[in-house]
CSV table of C-alpha atoms in Angstrom, one decimal:
chain,number,residue,atom,x,y,z
M,1,MET,CA,0.0,0.0,0.0
M,2,ASN,CA,1.4,3.3,-1.0
M,3,SER,CA,0.5,5.9,1.6
M,4,GLN,CA,1.3,9.6,1.3
M,5,PRO,CA,1.7,11.8,4.2
M,6,PRO,CA,-1.3,14.0,5.0
M,7,THR,CA,-1.2,17.5,3.6
M,8,PRO,CA,-2.2,20.3,5.9
M,9,ALA,CA,-5.5,21.9,5.0
M,10,ASP,CA,-5.4,25.3,3.4
M,11,PRO,CA,-5.6,28.0,6.0
M,12,PRO,CA,-9.0,29.8,6.0
M,13,PRO,CA,-9.0,33.1,4.1
M,14,ALA,CA,-8.2,36.0,6.3
M,15,ALA,CA,-11.3,38.0,7.4
M,16,PRO,CA,-11.5,41.5,6.1
M,17,PRO,CA,-10.6,44.1,8.6
M,18,TYR,CA,-13.5,45.3,10.8
M,19,ARG,CA,-14.8,48.7,10.0
M,20,GLU,CA,-17.2,50.6,12.2
M,21,PRO,CA,-20.6,51.1,10.4
M,22,SER,CA,-20.2,54.9,10.7
M,23,HIS,CA,-17.0,54.6,8.5
M,24,ARG,CA,-18.9,53.3,5.5
M,25,GLU,CA,-19.0,55.6,2.6
M,26,PRO,CA,-22.7,56.5,2.0
M,27,SER,CA,-24.1,55.9,-1.5
M,28,ARG,CA,-25.8,59.3,-1.3
M,29,LYS,CA,-24.9,62.3,0.9
M,30,ASP,CA,-27.2,64.6,2.8
M,31,PRO,CA,-26.6,68.1,4.4
M,32,VAL,CA,-25.4,66.4,7.6
M,33,ASP,CA,-22.6,64.7,5.7
M,34,ALA,CA,-21.5,68.2,4.5
M,35,ILE,CA,-21.4,69.5,8.1
M,36,ALA,CA,-19.4,66.5,9.3
M,37,GLU,CA,-17.0,66.9,6.4
M,38,GLN,CA,-16.5,70.6,7.3
M,39,TRP,CA,-15.7,69.7,10.9
M,40,ALA,CA,-13.3,66.9,9.7
M,41,ALA,CA,-11.5,69.5,7.6
M,42,VAL,CA,-11.0,72.0,10.4
M,43,ARG,CA,-11.0,69.7,13.5
M,44,PRO,CA,-10.0,66.2,12.4
M,45,ASP,CA,-9.7,65.2,16.1
M,46,LEU,CA,-13.4,65.4,16.6
M,47,ASP,CA,-15.7,62.3,16.4
M,48,THR,CA,-18.9,63.7,14.9
M,49,ALA,CA,-20.8,60.3,14.9
M,50,ALA,CA,-23.3,61.5,17.6
M,51,MET,CA,-23.7,64.9,15.9
M,52,GLN,CA,-24.6,63.0,12.7
M,53,VAL,CA,-27.3,60.9,14.4
M,54,PHE,CA,-28.9,63.7,16.3
M,55,GLY,CA,-28.6,66.1,13.4
M,56,ARG,CA,-30.5,63.7,11.2
M,57,ILE,CA,-33.1,63.1,13.8
M,58,GLY,CA,-33.7,66.8,14.2
M,59,ARG,CA,-33.9,67.4,10.4
M,60,ILE,CA,-36.3,64.5,10.0
M,61,ALA,CA,-38.5,65.7,12.8
M,62,ARG,CA,-38.7,69.2,11.3
M,63,ALA,CA,-39.4,68.0,7.8
M,64,MET,CA,-42.1,65.5,8.9
M,65,GLY,CA,-43.6,68.0,11.4
M,66,ASP,CA,-44.1,70.4,8.4
M,67,ARG,CA,-45.6,67.7,6.3
M,68,THR,CA,-48.0,66.4,9.0
M,69,GLU,CA,-48.9,70.0,9.8
M,70,GLN,CA,-50.1,70.4,6.2
M,71,ALA,CA,-52.2,67.3,6.5
M,72,TYR,CA,-53.8,68.6,9.7
M,73,ALA,CA,-54.4,72.0,8.1
M,74,ALA,CA,-56.8,70.4,5.7
M,75,PHE,CA,-59.0,69.7,8.8
M,76,GLY,CA,-58.6,73.3,10.1
M,77,ILE,CA,-56.3,72.6,13.0
M,78,ALA,CA,-52.6,73.0,13.7
M,79,ARG,CA,-50.2,70.5,15.2
M,80,GLY,CA,-50.7,71.7,18.8
M,81,GLU,CA,-54.5,71.5,18.5
M,82,PHE,CA,-54.2,68.0,17.0
M,83,ASP,CA,-52.1,67.0,19.9
M,84,VAL,CA,-54.8,68.0,22.4
M,85,LEU,CA,-57.6,66.3,20.4
M,86,ALA,CA,-55.5,63.1,19.9
M,87,THR,CA,-54.6,62.9,23.6
M,88,LEU,CA,-58.3,63.0,24.5
M,89,ARG,CA,-59.1,60.4,21.8
M,90,ARG,CA,-56.3,58.1,23.0
M,91,SER,CA,-57.7,58.2,26.5
M,92,GLY,CA,-60.7,56.1,25.4
M,93,GLU,CA,-64.3,56.7,26.2
M,94,PRO,CA,-65.7,59.0,27.5
M,95,TYR,CA,-62.7,61.0,25.9
M,96,THR,CA,-62.4,63.1,29.1
M,97,LEU,CA,-59.3,64.4,30.9
M,98,SER,CA,-58.6,67.2,33.3
M,99,PRO,CA,-56.6,70.2,32.0
M,100,ARG,CA,-53.8,69.2,34.4
M,101,GLN,CA,-53.6,65.7,32.8
M,102,LEU,CA,-53.5,67.2,29.3
M,103,SER,CA,-50.8,69.7,30.3
M,104,ALA,CA,-48.7,66.9,31.9
M,105,THR,CA,-49.1,64.6,28.8
M,106,LEU,CA,-48.2,67.4,26.3
M,107,MET,CA,-45.6,69.0,28.5
M,108,LEU,CA,-47.3,72.4,28.3
M,109,THR,CA,-47.8,75.1,30.9
M,110,THR,CA,-51.3,75.6,32.1
M,111,GLY,CA,-51.3,79.0,30.3
M,112,GLY,CA,-50.4,77.4,27.0
M,113,MET,CA,-53.0,74.7,27.5
M,114,THR,CA,-55.7,77.2,28.3
M,115,GLY,CA,-55.1,79.0,24.9
M,116,ARG,CA,-55.5,75.8,23.0
M,117,LEU,CA,-58.6,74.7,24.9
M,118,ASP,CA,-60.2,78.1,24.3
M,119,LYS,CA,-59.7,77.8,20.6
M,120,LEU,CA,-60.9,74.2,20.3
M,121,GLU,CA,-63.9,74.9,22.5
M,122,ARG,CA,-64.9,77.9,20.3
M,123,ALA,CA,-64.6,75.6,17.3
M,124,GLY,CA,-67.0,73.1,18.9
M,125,LEU,CA,-64.4,70.3,19.1
M,126,LEU,CA,-64.3,69.9,22.8
M,127,ARG,CA,-66.2,71.2,25.9
M,128,ARG,CA,-65.2,72.0,29.4
M,129,SER,CA,-67.4,71.2,32.3
M,130,PRO,CA,-67.1,71.0,36.1
M,131,ASP,CA,-65.5,67.9,37.5
M,132,PRO,CA,-68.1,66.1,39.6
M,133,HIS,CA,-65.4,64.7,41.8
M,134,ASP,CA,-63.6,68.0,42.5
M,135,ARG,CA,-65.5,71.2,43.0
M,136,ARG,CA,-62.6,73.3,41.9
M,137,GLY,CA,-61.7,71.1,38.9
M,138,LEU,CA,-62.7,71.0,35.3
M,139,GLN,CA,-63.1,68.2,32.8
M,140,VAL,CA,-62.3,68.5,29.1
M,141,THR,CA,-64.3,66.2,26.8
M,142,LEU,CA,-64.2,65.6,23.0
M,143,THR,CA,-67.4,66.5,21.3
M,144,GLU,CA,-68.8,64.3,18.5
M,145,ARG,CA,-67.5,66.8,16.0
M,146,GLY,CA,-64.1,66.7,17.6
M,147,LEU,CA,-64.1,62.9,17.6
M,148,GLU,CA,-64.8,62.8,13.9
M,149,LEU,CA,-62.3,65.5,13.1
M,150,VAL,CA,-59.4,63.9,15.0
M,151,ASP,CA,-60.2,60.4,13.6
M,152,GLY,CA,-59.8,61.9,10.1
M,153,ALA,CA,-56.7,64.0,10.9
M,154,VAL,CA,-54.9,61.0,12.5
M,155,VAL,CA,-55.4,58.9,9.3
M,156,ALA,CA,-54.2,61.8,7.1
M,157,GLY,CA,-51.1,62.4,9.3
M,158,LEU,CA,-50.2,58.7,9.4
M,159,ALA,CA,-50.6,58.4,5.6
M,160,VAL,CA,-48.0,61.2,5.2
M,161,GLN,CA,-45.6,59.5,7.7
M,162,THR,CA,-46.1,56.0,6.3
M,163,ASP,CA,-45.5,57.1,2.7
M,164,SER,CA,-42.3,58.9,3.7
M,165,LEU,CA,-41.1,55.9,5.6
M,166,ALA,CA,-41.9,53.4,2.9
M,167,ALA,CA,-40.1,55.5,0.3
M,168,ALA,CA,-36.8,55.0,2.1
M,169,LEU,CA,-37.0,51.8,4.1
M,170,ASN,CA,-38.6,48.3,3.9
M,171,ALA,CA,-40.7,47.0,6.8
M,172,GLU,CA,-37.7,45.1,8.4
M,173,GLN,CA,-35.5,48.2,8.2
M,174,ALA,CA,-38.2,50.4,9.6
M,175,GLY,CA,-38.7,47.9,12.5
M,176,ARG,CA,-35.0,47.9,13.3
M,177,LEU,CA,-34.8,51.6,13.1
M,178,ALA,CA,-37.8,51.9,15.5
M,179,ASP,CA,-36.1,49.6,18.0
M,180,LEU,CA,-32.8,51.5,17.8
M,181,LEU,CA,-34.6,54.8,18.3
M,182,ARG,CA,-36.5,53.4,21.3
M,183,GLU,CA,-33.2,52.6,22.9
M,184,LEU,CA,-31.8,56.0,22.1
M,185,LEU,CA,-34.9,57.8,23.4
M,186,LEU,CA,-34.9,55.8,26.7
M,187,SER,CA,-31.2,56.5,27.1
M,188,THR,CA,-31.6,60.3,26.5
M,189,GLU,CA,-34.7,60.7,28.6
M,190,THR,CA,-33.2,58.8,31.6
M,191,PRO,CA,-31.5,61.3,34.0
M,192,ARG,CA,-27.8,60.8,34.3
M,193,ASN,CA,-26.1,60.8,37.7
């Protein structure tokens, strides 16, 4: 029997060097890329990764805020008024909250909330009434007209947001992005010691 000595197996190919995701060259550039490039030119020692994330979040929020504002304008309301009506709607039947609860949810001063409530009440979209459980308190309740209006406005606003999201990301990407943004939001809203 003619046996040959075993030959060593070929070594596995070397793995490509690891590169941070932020170092990938984007296929398209946006205004935030231009800002980061300007900083890199004058201060190459700065790591602008966080600036790029938060800068994009801010620009997206402004752009989508403007687009949804236009959708709400078709219903005769502005974004702040939509927020009040939507908060009441999300509370469930009987669509009633106190002004204090509304202020806390929307992070508004009582003065800012009073102005919105006045306008919405004049438009017949909500009503204020005495709180039966607190002689000094008030309740704010959606009217039937307010309920119909906010149901239409939320559909219109979501359509604008959904179309914008679908134009850039598939469902899996959108889900991953939502998960990442949740983590970032929880981290930024948690007080640091």
